[in-house]
Amino acid sequence: FYGLKIGFCGGSIIDNLPFIPIPVPVTHYNISIGERNLNDPNDGQKYYISTKAIVHQNYAPCSDSFGNDIALLKIAGEGMNVPYISDNGLGSTNCICLPSPTTNYTGNDVITAGWGRTNKNNDNTASILQYATIKVVSDSDCSATYGSSYDSKTMMCAYASGKSSCNGDSGTALFTPPTTTDAYAAAVGITSFGRQNCEGYPVVYTRVSTYLDFINSNKGQMNQTKILKY
């Protein structure tokens, strides 16, 4: 996602609706689905433009906290087909499921992905989509790291030694991996914020289960979308 006042962030498609955290209430985004290699404009991706965004009503970008870090964009206009299979298969895209409102994911394996920083010693970001398996950690561990900035109702944390979300990964889903008993991935979190160098500390994600009512109640308002190009 490329916005007017932010450079780049990720998102996920749910019922042909993407949800992403954005720091300012702008409405116009260039949106790419099926993206894998950012340096290859012919990697099988498709591009769309959005003209409507709904930012959570309690999001406060000038506060000391990143609470309620979630917004909705409509992209399922004419010409979009999900699941989308790219010509080379590498950028294939599908919808992701919403999480259970009651499941405690602490200790579970989850997957984080994105094009963010890959080295704590510089600001270089990835051109090829990266992913890593990490674990959801307890609220007490998150509070120990972030103090009053962490709200266990609206946030969750995940971590693994040597693996982490980082700058440039904002907006991407933290999701449960498909298993032999459950073939569907669920977006339990949205990458929000963390320590500057990313390594050695859990990263904070928006807790999606808290916002199921926000997502479902606003689906009907998402319109005004057109395709930019194939």
mmCIF file with all atom_site columns, C-alpha atoms in Angstrom:
data_model
loop_
_atom_site.group_PDB
_atom_site.id
_atom_site.type_symbol
_atom_site.label_atom_id
_atom_site.label_alt_id
_atom_site.label_comp_id
_atom_site.label_asym_id
_atom_site.label_entity_id
_atom_site.label_seq_id
_atom_site.pdbx_PDB_ins_code
_atom_site.Cartn_x
_atom_site.Cartn_y
_atom_site.Cartn_z
_atom_site.occupancy
_atom_site.B_iso_or_equiv
_atom_site.pdbx_formal_charge
_atom_site.auth_seq_id
_atom_site.auth_comp_id
_atom_site.auth_asym_id
_atom_site.auth_atom_id
_atom_site.pdbx_PDB_model_num
ATOM 1   C CA . PHE A 1 1   ? 0.000   0.000   0.000   1.00 0.00 ? 1   PHE A CA 1
ATOM 2   C CA . TYR A 1 2   ? 1.390   3.395   -1.001  1.00 0.00 ? 2   TYR A CA 1
ATOM 3   C CA . GLY A 1 3   ? -0.351  6.391   0.621   1.00 0.00 ? 3   GLY A CA 1
ATOM 4   C CA . LEU A 1 4   ? -0.205  10.127  0.052   1.00 0.00 ? 4   LEU A CA 1
ATOM 5   C CA . LYS A 1 5   ? 1.485   10.827  3.393   1.00 0.00 ? 5   LYS A CA 1
ATOM 6   C CA . ILE A 1 6   ? 3.133   7.507   4.188   1.00 0.00 ? 6   ILE A CA 1
ATOM 7   C CA . GLY A 1 7   ? 5.608   5.632   2.082   1.00 0.00 ? 7   GLY A CA 1
ATOM 8   C CA . PHE A 1 8   ? 4.659   1.998   2.313   1.00 0.00 ? 8   PHE A CA 1
ATOM 9   C CA . CYS A 1 9   ? 2.800   -0.471  4.481   1.00 0.00 ? 9   CYS A CA 1
ATOM 10  C CA . GLY A 1 10  ? 1.233   -3.901  4.215   1.00 0.00 ? 10  GLY A CA 1
ATOM 11  C CA . GLY A 1 11  ? -2.296  -5.168  4.624   1.00 0.00 ? 11  GLY A CA 1
ATOM 12  C CA . SER A 1 12  ? -4.546  -8.200  4.325   1.00 0.00 ? 12  SER A CA 1
ATOM 13  C CA . ILE A 1 13  ? -7.655  -9.047  2.338   1.00 0.00 ? 13  ILE A CA 1
ATOM 14  C CA . ILE A 1 14  ? -10.736 -10.251 4.226   1.00 0.00 ? 14  ILE A CA 1
ATOM 15  C CA . ASP A 1 15  ? -13.933 -10.924 2.298   1.00 0.00 ? 15  ASP A CA 1
ATOM 16  C CA . ASN A 1 16  ? -12.433 -8.819  -0.486  1.00 0.00 ? 16  ASN A CA 1
ATOM 17  C CA . LEU A 1 17  ? -11.768 -6.058  2.063   1.00 0.00 ? 17  LEU A CA 1
ATOM 18  C CA . PRO A 1 18  ? -8.244  -5.185  3.187   1.00 0.00 ? 18  PRO A CA 1
ATOM 19  C CA . PHE A 1 19  ? -7.569  -3.828  6.650   1.00 0.00 ? 19  PHE A CA 1
ATOM 20  C CA . ILE A 1 20  ? -4.425  -1.875  7.467   1.00 0.00 ? 20  ILE A CA 1
ATOM 21  C CA . PRO A 1 21  ? -3.149  0.440   10.221  1.00 0.00 ? 21  PRO A CA 1
ATOM 22  C CA . ILE A 1 22  ? -2.488  3.953   8.952   1.00 0.00 ? 22  ILE A CA 1
ATOM 23  C CA . PRO A 1 23  ? -1.092  6.907   10.953  1.00 0.00 ? 23  PRO A CA 1
ATOM 24  C CA . VAL A 1 24  ? -3.127  9.647   9.259   1.00 0.00 ? 24  VAL A CA 1
ATOM 25  C CA . PRO A 1 25  ? -6.699  9.585   7.902   1.00 0.00 ? 25  PRO A CA 1
ATOM 26  C CA . VAL A 1 26  ? -5.902  9.871   4.194   1.00 0.00 ? 26  VAL A CA 1
ATOM 27  C CA . THR A 1 27  ? -8.111  8.168   1.645   1.00 0.00 ? 27  THR A CA 1
ATOM 28  C CA . HIS A 1 28  ? -6.082  7.596   -1.517  1.00 0.00 ? 28  HIS A CA 1
ATOM 29  C CA . TYR A 1 29  ? -3.835  4.555   -1.750  1.00 0.00 ? 29  TYR A CA 1
ATOM 30  C CA . ASN A 1 30  ? -2.192  2.759   -4.605  1.00 0.00 ? 30  ASN A CA 1
ATOM 31  C CA . ILE A 1 31  ? -2.652  -0.905  -3.766  1.00 0.00 ? 31  ILE A CA 1
ATOM 32  C CA . SER A 1 32  ? -0.806  -3.892  -5.137  1.00 0.00 ? 32  SER A CA 1
ATOM 33  C CA . ILE A 1 33  ? -1.920  -7.494  -4.676  1.00 0.00 ? 33  ILE A CA 1
ATOM 34  C CA . GLY A 1 34  ? 0.233   -10.471 -5.553  1.00 0.00 ? 34  GLY A CA 1
ATOM 35  C CA . GLU A 1 35  ? 3.383   -8.488  -4.749  1.00 0.00 ? 35  GLU A CA 1
ATOM 36  C CA . ARG A 1 36  ? 6.557   -10.461 -4.073  1.00 0.00 ? 36  ARG A CA 1
ATOM 37  C CA . ASN A 1 37  ? 9.560   -8.694  -5.615  1.00 0.00 ? 37  ASN A CA 1
ATOM 38  C CA . LEU A 1 38  ? 9.298   -4.923  -5.177  1.00 0.00 ? 38  LEU A CA 1
ATOM 39  C CA . ASN A 1 39  ? 11.975  -4.349  -7.807  1.00 0.00 ? 39  ASN A CA 1
ATOM 40  C CA . ASP A 1 40  ? 10.122  -6.262  -10.516 1.00 0.00 ? 40  ASP A CA 1
ATOM 41  C CA . PRO A 1 41  ? 7.055   -4.470  -11.941 1.00 0.00 ? 41  PRO A CA 1
ATOM 42  C CA . ASN A 1 42  ? 6.239   -7.580  -13.970 1.00 0.00 ? 42  ASN A CA 1
ATOM 43  C CA . ASP A 1 43  ? 6.230   -10.041 -11.084 1.00 0.00 ? 43  ASP A CA 1
ATOM 44  C CA . GLY A 1 44  ? 2.586   -10.987 -11.622 1.00 0.00 ? 44  GLY A CA 1
ATOM 45  C CA . GLN A 1 45  ? 1.055   -8.350  -9.343  1.00 0.00 ? 45  GLN A CA 1
ATOM 46  C CA . LYS A 1 46  ? -2.060  -6.284  -10.002 1.00 0.00 ? 46  LYS A CA 1
ATOM 47  C CA . TYR A 1 47  ? -2.601  -2.652  -9.007  1.00 0.00 ? 47  TYR A CA 1
ATOM 48  C CA . TYR A 1 48  ? -5.684  -0.886  -7.668  1.00 0.00 ? 48  TYR A CA 1
ATOM 49  C CA . ILE A 1 49  ? -6.555  2.512   -6.267  1.00 0.00 ? 49  ILE A CA 1
ATOM 50  C CA . SER A 1 50  ? -8.709  3.188   -3.210  1.00 0.00 ? 50  SER A CA 1
ATOM 51  C CA . THR A 1 51  ? -10.779 6.311   -2.623  1.00 0.00 ? 51  THR A CA 1
ATOM 52  C CA . LYS A 1 52  ? -12.151 5.500   0.817   1.00 0.00 ? 52  LYS A CA 1
ATOM 53  C CA . ALA A 1 53  ? -10.649 4.667   4.200   1.00 0.00 ? 53  ALA A CA 1
ATOM 54  C CA . ILE A 1 54  ? -12.250 4.220   7.614   1.00 0.00 ? 54  ILE A CA 1
ATOM 55  C CA . VAL A 1 55  ? -9.853  4.819   10.503  1.00 0.00 ? 55  VAL A CA 1
ATOM 56  C CA . HIS A 1 56  ? -10.845 3.535   13.932  1.00 0.00 ? 56  HIS A CA 1
ATOM 57  C CA . GLN A 1 57  ? -12.660 6.302   15.787  1.00 0.00 ? 57  GLN A CA 1
ATOM 58  C CA . ASN A 1 58  ? -10.397 6.047   18.852  1.00 0.00 ? 58  ASN A CA 1
ATOM 59  C CA . TYR A 1 59  ? -7.090  6.125   17.004  1.00 0.00 ? 59  TYR A CA 1
ATOM 60  C CA . ALA A 1 60  ? -4.994  9.044   18.310  1.00 0.00 ? 60  ALA A CA 1
ATOM 61  C CA . PRO A 1 61  ? -1.801  9.496   16.231  1.00 0.00 ? 61  PRO A CA 1
ATOM 62  C CA . CYS A 1 62  ? -0.428  12.255  18.472  1.00 0.00 ? 62  CYS A CA 1
ATOM 63  C CA . SER A 1 63  ? -0.716  10.285  21.708  1.00 0.00 ? 63  SER A CA 1
ATOM 64  C CA . ASP A 1 64  ? 2.019   8.321   23.481  1.00 0.00 ? 64  ASP A CA 1
ATOM 65  C CA . SER A 1 65  ? 0.313   5.060   22.567  1.00 0.00 ? 65  SER A CA 1
ATOM 66  C CA . PHE A 1 66  ? -0.397  3.357   19.253  1.00 0.00 ? 66  PHE A CA 1
ATOM 67  C CA . GLY A 1 67  ? -3.722  1.972   20.410  1.00 0.00 ? 67  GLY A CA 1
ATOM 68  C CA . ASN A 1 68  ? -6.572  1.259   17.986  1.00 0.00 ? 68  ASN A CA 1
ATOM 69  C CA . ASP A 1 69  ? -4.035  1.099   15.155  1.00 0.00 ? 69  ASP A CA 1
ATOM 70  C CA . ILE A 1 70  ? -6.384  -0.204  12.479  1.00 0.00 ? 70  ILE A CA 1
ATOM 71  C CA . ALA A 1 71  ? -8.274  1.058   9.435   1.00 0.00 ? 71  ALA A CA 1
ATOM 72  C CA . LEU A 1 72  ? -10.306 -0.379  6.580   1.00 0.00 ? 72  LEU A CA 1
ATOM 73  C CA . LEU A 1 73  ? -9.835  0.149   2.860   1.00 0.00 ? 73  LEU A CA 1
ATOM 74  C CA . LYS A 1 74  ? -12.104 -1.091  0.094   1.00 0.00 ? 74  LYS A CA 1
ATOM 75  C CA . ILE A 1 75  ? -10.287 -2.529  -2.915  1.00 0.00 ? 75  ILE A CA 1
ATOM 76  C CA . ALA A 1 76  ? -12.638 -5.144  -4.337  1.00 0.00 ? 76  ALA A CA 1
ATOM 77  C CA . GLY A 1 77  ? -13.734 -3.152  -7.346  1.00 0.00 ? 77  GLY A CA 1
ATOM 78  C CA . GLU A 1 78  ? -14.394 -4.229  -10.900 1.00 0.00 ? 78  GLU A CA 1
ATOM 79  C CA . GLY A 1 79  ? -11.767 -6.608  -12.193 1.00 0.00 ? 79  GLY A CA 1
ATOM 80  C CA . MET A 1 80  ? -10.526 -7.979  -8.880  1.00 0.00 ? 80  MET A CA 1
ATOM 81  C CA . ASN A 1 81  ? -10.649 -11.729 -8.468  1.00 0.00 ? 81  ASN A CA 1
ATOM 82  C CA . VAL A 1 82  ? -9.662  -13.402 -5.202  1.00 0.00 ? 82  VAL A CA 1
ATOM 83  C CA . PRO A 1 83  ? -8.148  -15.940 -4.974  1.00 0.00 ? 83  PRO A CA 1
ATOM 84  C CA . TYR A 1 84  ? -5.692  -14.371 -7.403  1.00 0.00 ? 84  TYR A CA 1
ATOM 85  C CA . ILE A 1 85  ? -3.136  -16.625 -9.097  1.00 0.00 ? 85  ILE A CA 1
ATOM 86  C CA . SER A 1 86  ? -0.241  -14.713 -10.663 1.00 0.00 ? 86  SER A CA 1
ATOM 87  C CA . ASP A 1 87  ? 1.176   -15.857 -13.986 1.00 0.00 ? 87  ASP A CA 1
ATOM 88  C CA . ASN A 1 88  ? 4.323   -17.254 -12.372 1.00 0.00 ? 88  ASN A CA 1
ATOM 89  C CA . GLY A 1 89  ? 2.528   -18.420 -9.217  1.00 0.00 ? 89  GLY A CA 1
ATOM 90  C CA . LEU A 1 90  ? 4.966   -16.616 -6.921  1.00 0.00 ? 90  LEU A CA 1
ATOM 91  C CA . GLY A 1 91  ? 2.677   -13.734 -6.019  1.00 0.00 ? 91  GLY A CA 1
ATOM 92  C CA . SER A 1 92  ? -0.569  -15.648 -5.628  1.00 0.00 ? 92  SER A CA 1
ATOM 93  C CA . THR A 1 93  ? -2.962  -14.025 -3.149  1.00 0.00 ? 93  THR A CA 1
ATOM 94  C CA . ASN A 1 94  ? -6.050  -15.096 -1.237  1.00 0.00 ? 94  ASN A CA 1
ATOM 95  C CA . CYS A 1 95  ? -8.281  -13.812 1.543   1.00 0.00 ? 95  CYS A CA 1
ATOM 96  C CA . ILE A 1 96  ? -7.268  -14.398 5.151   1.00 0.00 ? 96  ILE A CA 1
ATOM 97  C CA . CYS A 1 97  ? -9.661  -15.437 7.900   1.00 0.00 ? 97  CYS A CA 1
ATOM 98  C CA . LEU A 1 98  ? -10.562 -13.427 10.974  1.00 0.00 ? 98  LEU A CA 1
ATOM 99  C CA . PRO A 1 99  ? -9.531  -14.898 14.341  1.00 0.00 ? 99  PRO A CA 1
ATOM 100 C CA . SER A 1 100 ? -11.679 -16.466 17.005  1.00 0.00 ? 100 SER A CA 1
ATOM 101 C CA . PRO A 1 101 ? -12.836 -13.824 19.512  1.00 0.00 ? 101 PRO A CA 1
ATOM 102 C CA . THR A 1 102 ? -12.207 -16.173 22.442  1.00 0.00 ? 102 THR A CA 1
ATOM 103 C CA . THR A 1 103 ? -9.026  -18.114 21.605  1.00 0.00 ? 103 THR A CA 1
ATOM 104 C CA . ASN A 1 104 ? -5.916  -17.372 23.672  1.00 0.00 ? 104 ASN A CA 1
ATOM 105 C CA . TYR A 1 105 ? -2.988  -17.581 21.254  1.00 0.00 ? 105 TYR A CA 1
ATOM 106 C CA . THR A 1 106 ? -0.236  -17.172 23.866  1.00 0.00 ? 106 THR A CA 1
ATOM 107 C CA . GLY A 1 107 ? 2.538   -19.668 23.158  1.00 0.00 ? 107 GLY A CA 1
ATOM 108 C CA . ASN A 1 108 ? 1.243   -20.474 19.676  1.00 0.00 ? 108 ASN A CA 1
ATOM 109 C CA . ASP A 1 109 ? 3.361   -20.330 16.544  1.00 0.00 ? 109 ASP A CA 1
ATOM 110 C CA . VAL A 1 110 ? 2.448   -17.468 14.222  1.00 0.00 ? 110 VAL A CA 1
ATOM 111 C CA . ILE A 1 111 ? 3.937   -16.121 11.003  1.00 0.00 ? 111 ILE A CA 1
ATOM 112 C CA . THR A 1 112 ? 5.069   -12.567 10.332  1.00 0.00 ? 112 THR A CA 1
ATOM 113 C CA . ALA A 1 113 ? 5.959   -11.316 6.864   1.00 0.00 ? 113 ALA A CA 1
ATOM 114 C CA . GLY A 1 114 ? 6.916   -8.143  5.046   1.00 0.00 ? 114 GLY A CA 1
ATOM 115 C CA . TRP A 1 115 ? 9.523   -6.104  3.218   1.00 0.00 ? 115 TRP A CA 1
ATOM 116 C CA . GLY A 1 116 ? 10.971  -4.341  6.256   1.00 0.00 ? 116 GLY A CA 1
ATOM 117 C CA . ARG A 1 117 ? 14.501  -3.962  7.594   1.00 0.00 ? 117 ARG A CA 1
ATOM 118 C CA . THR A 1 118 ? 16.628  -7.097  7.534   1.00 0.00 ? 118 THR A CA 1
ATOM 119 C CA . ASN A 1 119 ? 19.654  -5.865  9.524   1.00 0.00 ? 119 ASN A CA 1
ATOM 120 C CA . LYS A 1 120 ? 19.725  -3.979  12.811  1.00 0.00 ? 120 LYS A CA 1
ATOM 121 C CA . ASN A 1 121 ? 22.943  -2.216  11.757  1.00 0.00 ? 121 ASN A CA 1
ATOM 122 C CA . ASN A 1 122 ? 21.450  -0.345  8.796   1.00 0.00 ? 122 ASN A CA 1
ATOM 123 C CA . ASP A 1 123 ? 18.155  0.805   7.326   1.00 0.00 ? 123 ASP A CA 1
ATOM 124 C CA . ASN A 1 124 ? 18.213  -1.488  4.294   1.00 0.00 ? 124 ASN A CA 1
ATOM 125 C CA . THR A 1 125 ? 14.866  -3.115  3.586   1.00 0.00 ? 125 THR A CA 1
ATOM 126 C CA . ALA A 1 126 ? 14.029  -6.290  1.694   1.00 0.00 ? 126 ALA A CA 1
ATOM 127 C CA . SER A 1 127 ? 13.041  -6.263  -1.958  1.00 0.00 ? 127 SER A CA 1
ATOM 128 C CA . ILE A 1 128 ? 11.784  -9.875  -1.800  1.00 0.00 ? 128 ILE A CA 1
ATOM 129 C CA . LEU A 1 129 ? 8.933   -10.723 0.594   1.00 0.00 ? 129 LEU A CA 1
ATOM 130 C CA . GLN A 1 130 ? 10.353  -12.209 3.815   1.00 0.00 ? 130 GLN A CA 1
ATOM 131 C CA . TYR A 1 131 ? 8.603   -14.325 6.444   1.00 0.00 ? 131 TYR A CA 1
ATOM 132 C CA . ALA A 1 132 ? 9.427   -15.932 9.776   1.00 0.00 ? 132 ALA A CA 1
ATOM 133 C CA . THR A 1 133 ? 7.728   -18.137 12.347  1.00 0.00 ? 133 THR A CA 1
ATOM 134 C CA . ILE A 1 134 ? 7.630   -16.623 15.838  1.00 0.00 ? 134 ILE A CA 1
ATOM 135 C CA . LYS A 1 135 ? 5.571   -17.160 19.012  1.00 0.00 ? 135 LYS A CA 1
ATOM 136 C CA . VAL A 1 136 ? 2.870   -15.132 20.717  1.00 0.00 ? 136 VAL A CA 1
ATOM 137 C CA . VAL A 1 137 ? 4.230   -14.069 24.116  1.00 0.00 ? 137 VAL A CA 1
ATOM 138 C CA . SER A 1 138 ? 2.373   -13.259 27.317  1.00 0.00 ? 138 SER A CA 1
ATOM 139 C CA . ASP A 1 139 ? 0.878   -9.893  28.163  1.00 0.00 ? 139 ASP A CA 1
ATOM 140 C CA . SER A 1 140 ? 3.151   -9.686  31.212  1.00 0.00 ? 140 SER A CA 1
ATOM 141 C CA . ASP A 1 141 ? 6.237   -9.971  28.993  1.00 0.00 ? 141 ASP A CA 1
ATOM 142 C CA . CYS A 1 142 ? 4.887   -7.233  26.740  1.00 0.00 ? 142 CYS A CA 1
ATOM 143 C CA . SER A 1 143 ? 4.109   -4.959  29.679  1.00 0.00 ? 143 SER A CA 1
ATOM 144 C CA . ALA A 1 144 ? 7.609   -5.494  31.049  1.00 0.00 ? 144 ALA A CA 1
ATOM 145 C CA . THR A 1 145 ? 9.022   -4.201  27.758  1.00 0.00 ? 145 THR A CA 1
ATOM 146 C CA . TYR A 1 146 ? 6.622   -1.380  26.899  1.00 0.00 ? 146 TYR A CA 1
ATOM 147 C CA . GLY A 1 147 ? 5.100   -0.335  30.231  1.00 0.00 ? 147 GLY A CA 1
ATOM 148 C CA . SER A 1 148 ? 2.001   1.818   30.017  1.00 0.00 ? 148 SER A CA 1
ATOM 149 C CA . SER A 1 149 ? 2.256   2.010   26.210  1.00 0.00 ? 149 SER A CA 1
ATOM 150 C CA . TYR A 1 150 ? 1.044   -1.591  26.067  1.00 0.00 ? 150 TYR A CA 1
ATOM 151 C CA . ASP A 1 151 ? -2.697  -2.266  26.326  1.00 0.00 ? 151 ASP A CA 1
ATOM 152 C CA . SER A 1 152 ? -3.475  -5.979  26.565  1.00 0.00 ? 152 SER A CA 1
ATOM 153 C CA . LYS A 1 153 ? -7.049  -5.475  25.369  1.00 0.00 ? 153 LYS A CA 1
ATOM 154 C CA . THR A 1 154 ? -6.106  -3.900  22.040  1.00 0.00 ? 154 THR A CA 1
ATOM 155 C CA . MET A 1 155 ? -2.549  -5.211  21.564  1.00 0.00 ? 155 MET A CA 1
ATOM 156 C CA . MET A 1 156 ? -0.583  -8.458  21.563  1.00 0.00 ? 156 MET A CA 1
ATOM 157 C CA . CYS A 1 157 ? 3.115   -9.324  21.237  1.00 0.00 ? 157 CYS A CA 1
ATOM 158 C CA . ALA A 1 158 ? 5.168   -11.954 19.452  1.00 0.00 ? 158 ALA A CA 1
ATOM 159 C CA . TYR A 1 159 ? 8.865   -12.807 19.457  1.00 0.00 ? 159 TYR A CA 1
ATOM 160 C CA . ALA A 1 160 ? 11.509  -15.391 18.558  1.00 0.00 ? 160 ALA A CA 1
ATOM 161 C CA . SER A 1 161 ? 15.259  -15.190 19.002  1.00 0.00 ? 161 SER A CA 1
ATOM 162 C CA . GLY A 1 162 ? 16.891  -13.768 15.882  1.00 0.00 ? 162 GLY A CA 1
ATOM 163 C CA . LYS A 1 163 ? 13.572  -13.218 14.078  1.00 0.00 ? 163 LYS A CA 1
ATOM 164 C CA . SER A 1 164 ? 11.270  -10.220 14.227  1.00 0.00 ? 164 SER A CA 1
ATOM 165 C CA . SER A 1 165 ? 9.051   -7.776  12.423  1.00 0.00 ? 165 SER A CA 1
ATOM 166 C CA . CYS A 1 166 ? 10.854  -4.475  11.910  1.00 0.00 ? 166 CYS A CA 1
ATOM 167 C CA . ASN A 1 167 ? 10.584  -1.002  10.363  1.00 0.00 ? 167 ASN A CA 1
ATOM 168 C CA . GLY A 1 168 ? 8.844   -1.306  7.013   1.00 0.00 ? 168 GLY A CA 1
ATOM 169 C CA . ASP A 1 169 ? 6.685   -4.265  8.045   1.00 0.00 ? 169 ASP A CA 1
ATOM 170 C CA . SER A 1 170 ? 3.870   -2.139  9.477   1.00 0.00 ? 170 SER A CA 1
ATOM 171 C CA . GLY A 1 171 ? 0.405   -3.266  8.485   1.00 0.00 ? 171 GLY A CA 1
ATOM 172 C CA . THR A 1 172 ? 1.283   -6.830  7.580   1.00 0.00 ? 172 THR A CA 1
ATOM 173 C CA . ALA A 1 173 ? -0.689  -9.601  9.241   1.00 0.00 ? 173 ALA A CA 1
ATOM 174 C CA . LEU A 1 174 ? 0.524   -11.766 12.092  1.00 0.00 ? 174 LEU A CA 1
ATOM 175 C CA . PHE A 1 175 ? -1.240  -14.994 11.205  1.00 0.00 ? 175 PHE A CA 1
ATOM 176 C CA . THR A 1 176 ? -1.675  -18.556 12.330  1.00 0.00 ? 176 THR A CA 1
ATOM 177 C CA . PRO A 1 177 ? -0.092  -21.132 10.008  1.00 0.00 ? 177 PRO A CA 1
ATOM 178 C CA . PRO A 1 178 ? -2.391  -23.601 8.246   1.00 0.00 ? 178 PRO A CA 1
ATOM 179 C CA . THR A 1 179 ? -2.300  -27.089 9.773   1.00 0.00 ? 179 THR A CA 1
ATOM 180 C CA . THR A 1 180 ? -3.492  -30.559 8.836   1.00 0.00 ? 180 THR A CA 1
ATOM 181 C CA . THR A 1 181 ? -6.630  -29.996 10.928  1.00 0.00 ? 181 THR A CA 1
ATOM 182 C CA . ASP A 1 182 ? -7.212  -26.328 10.023  1.00 0.00 ? 182 ASP A CA 1
ATOM 183 C CA . ALA A 1 183 ? -6.369  -25.401 6.435   1.00 0.00 ? 183 ALA A CA 1
ATOM 184 C CA . TYR A 1 184 ? -7.096  -21.698 6.919   1.00 0.00 ? 184 TYR A CA 1
ATOM 185 C CA . ALA A 1 185 ? -4.769  -18.954 8.131   1.00 0.00 ? 185 ALA A CA 1
ATOM 186 C CA . ALA A 1 186 ? -6.233  -16.407 10.564  1.00 0.00 ? 186 ALA A CA 1
ATOM 187 C CA . ALA A 1 187 ? -4.944  -12.855 11.000  1.00 0.00 ? 187 ALA A CA 1
ATOM 188 C CA . VAL A 1 188 ? -4.602  -12.565 14.777  1.00 0.00 ? 188 VAL A CA 1
ATOM 189 C CA . GLY A 1 189 ? -2.524  -9.378  14.691  1.00 0.00 ? 189 GLY A CA 1
ATOM 190 C CA . ILE A 1 190 ? -1.444  -6.402  12.585  1.00 0.00 ? 190 ILE A CA 1
ATOM 191 C CA . THR A 1 191 ? 2.171   -5.224  12.814  1.00 0.00 ? 191 THR A CA 1
ATOM 192 C CA . SER A 1 192 ? 2.146   -1.956  14.773  1.00 0.00 ? 192 SER A CA 1
ATOM 193 C CA . PHE A 1 193 ? 5.321   -0.933  16.646  1.00 0.00 ? 193 PHE A CA 1
ATOM 194 C CA . GLY A 1 194 ? 8.426   -2.136  18.454  1.00 0.00 ? 194 GLY A CA 1
ATOM 195 C CA . ARG A 1 195 ? 11.892  -1.222  19.685  1.00 0.00 ? 195 ARG A CA 1
ATOM 196 C CA . GLN A 1 196 ? 14.117  0.756   17.328  1.00 0.00 ? 196 GLN A CA 1
ATOM 197 C CA . ASN A 1 197 ? 16.503  -2.044  16.372  1.00 0.00 ? 197 ASN A CA 1
ATOM 198 C CA . CYS A 1 198 ? 13.834  -4.771  16.527  1.00 0.00 ? 198 CYS A CA 1
ATOM 199 C CA . GLU A 1 199 ? 16.137  -7.475  17.873  1.00 0.00 ? 199 GLU A CA 1
ATOM 200 C CA . GLY A 1 200 ? 15.864  -8.910  21.373  1.00 0.00 ? 200 GLY A CA 1
ATOM 201 C CA . TYR A 1 201 ? 12.393  -7.593  22.219  1.00 0.00 ? 201 TYR A CA 1
ATOM 202 C CA . PRO A 1 202 ? 8.837   -8.610  21.365  1.00 0.00 ? 202 PRO A CA 1
ATOM 203 C CA . VAL A 1 203 ? 7.035   -6.580  18.706  1.00 0.00 ? 203 VAL A CA 1
ATOM 204 C CA . VAL A 1 204 ? 3.555   -5.172  19.331  1.00 0.00 ? 204 VAL A CA 1
ATOM 205 C CA . TYR A 1 205 ? 0.653   -6.041  17.049  1.00 0.00 ? 205 TYR A CA 1
ATOM 206 C CA . THR A 1 206 ? -2.914  -4.762  16.958  1.00 0.00 ? 206 THR A CA 1
ATOM 207 C CA . ARG A 1 207 ? -5.099  -7.497  18.486  1.00 0.00 ? 207 ARG A CA 1
ATOM 208 C CA . VAL A 1 208 ? -7.547  -8.172  15.651  1.00 0.00 ? 208 VAL A CA 1
ATOM 209 C CA . SER A 1 209 ? -10.080 -10.075 17.776  1.00 0.00 ? 209 SER A CA 1
ATOM 210 C CA . THR A 1 210 ? -10.826 -6.850  19.680  1.00 0.00 ? 210 THR A CA 1
ATOM 211 C CA . TYR A 1 211 ? -11.889 -5.156  16.453  1.00 0.00 ? 211 TYR A CA 1
ATOM 212 C CA . LEU A 1 212 ? -14.225 -7.724  14.928  1.00 0.00 ? 212 LEU A CA 1
ATOM 213 C CA . ASP A 1 213 ? -17.238 -5.476  15.560  1.00 0.00 ? 213 ASP A CA 1
ATOM 214 C CA . PHE A 1 214 ? -15.399 -2.518  13.971  1.00 0.00 ? 214 PHE A CA 1
ATOM 215 C CA . ILE A 1 215 ? -14.541 -4.586  10.902  1.00 0.00 ? 215 ILE A CA 1
ATOM 216 C CA . ASN A 1 216 ? -17.951 -6.167  10.447  1.00 0.00 ? 216 ASN A CA 1
ATOM 217 C CA . SER A 1 217 ? -19.985 -3.022  11.146  1.00 0.00 ? 217 SER A CA 1
ATOM 218 C CA . ASN A 1 218 ? -18.049 -0.930  8.615   1.00 0.00 ? 218 ASN A CA 1
ATOM 219 C CA . LYS A 1 219 ? -18.027 -3.314  5.670   1.00 0.00 ? 219 LYS A CA 1
ATOM 220 C CA . GLY A 1 220 ? -21.159 -1.730  4.255   1.00 0.00 ? 220 GLY A CA 1
ATOM 221 C CA . GLN A 1 221 ? -19.514 1.691   4.012   1.00 0.00 ? 221 GLN A CA 1
ATOM 222 C CA . MET A 1 222 ? -16.671 0.506   1.798   1.00 0.00 ? 222 MET A CA 1
ATOM 223 C CA . ASN A 1 223 ? -17.283 1.646   -1.765  1.00 0.00 ? 223 ASN A CA 1
ATOM 224 C CA . GLN A 1 224 ? -15.947 4.108   -4.359  1.00 0.00 ? 224 GLN A CA 1
ATOM 225 C CA . THR A 1 225 ? -13.201 1.802   -5.569  1.00 0.00 ? 225 THR A CA 1
ATOM 226 C CA . LYS A 1 226 ? -11.865 1.490   -9.098  1.00 0.00 ? 226 LYS A CA 1
ATOM 227 C CA . ILE A 1 227 ? -9.207  -0.596  -10.762 1.00 0.00 ? 227 ILE A CA 1
ATOM 228 C CA . LEU A 1 228 ? -6.029  1.274   -11.673 1.00 0.00 ? 228 LEU A CA 1
ATOM 229 C CA . LYS A 1 229 ? -4.544  -1.187  -14.159 1.00 0.00 ? 229 LYS A CA 1
ATOM 230 C CA . TYR A 1 230 ? -4.151  -4.891  -14.796 1.00 0.00 ? 230 TYR A CA 1
#
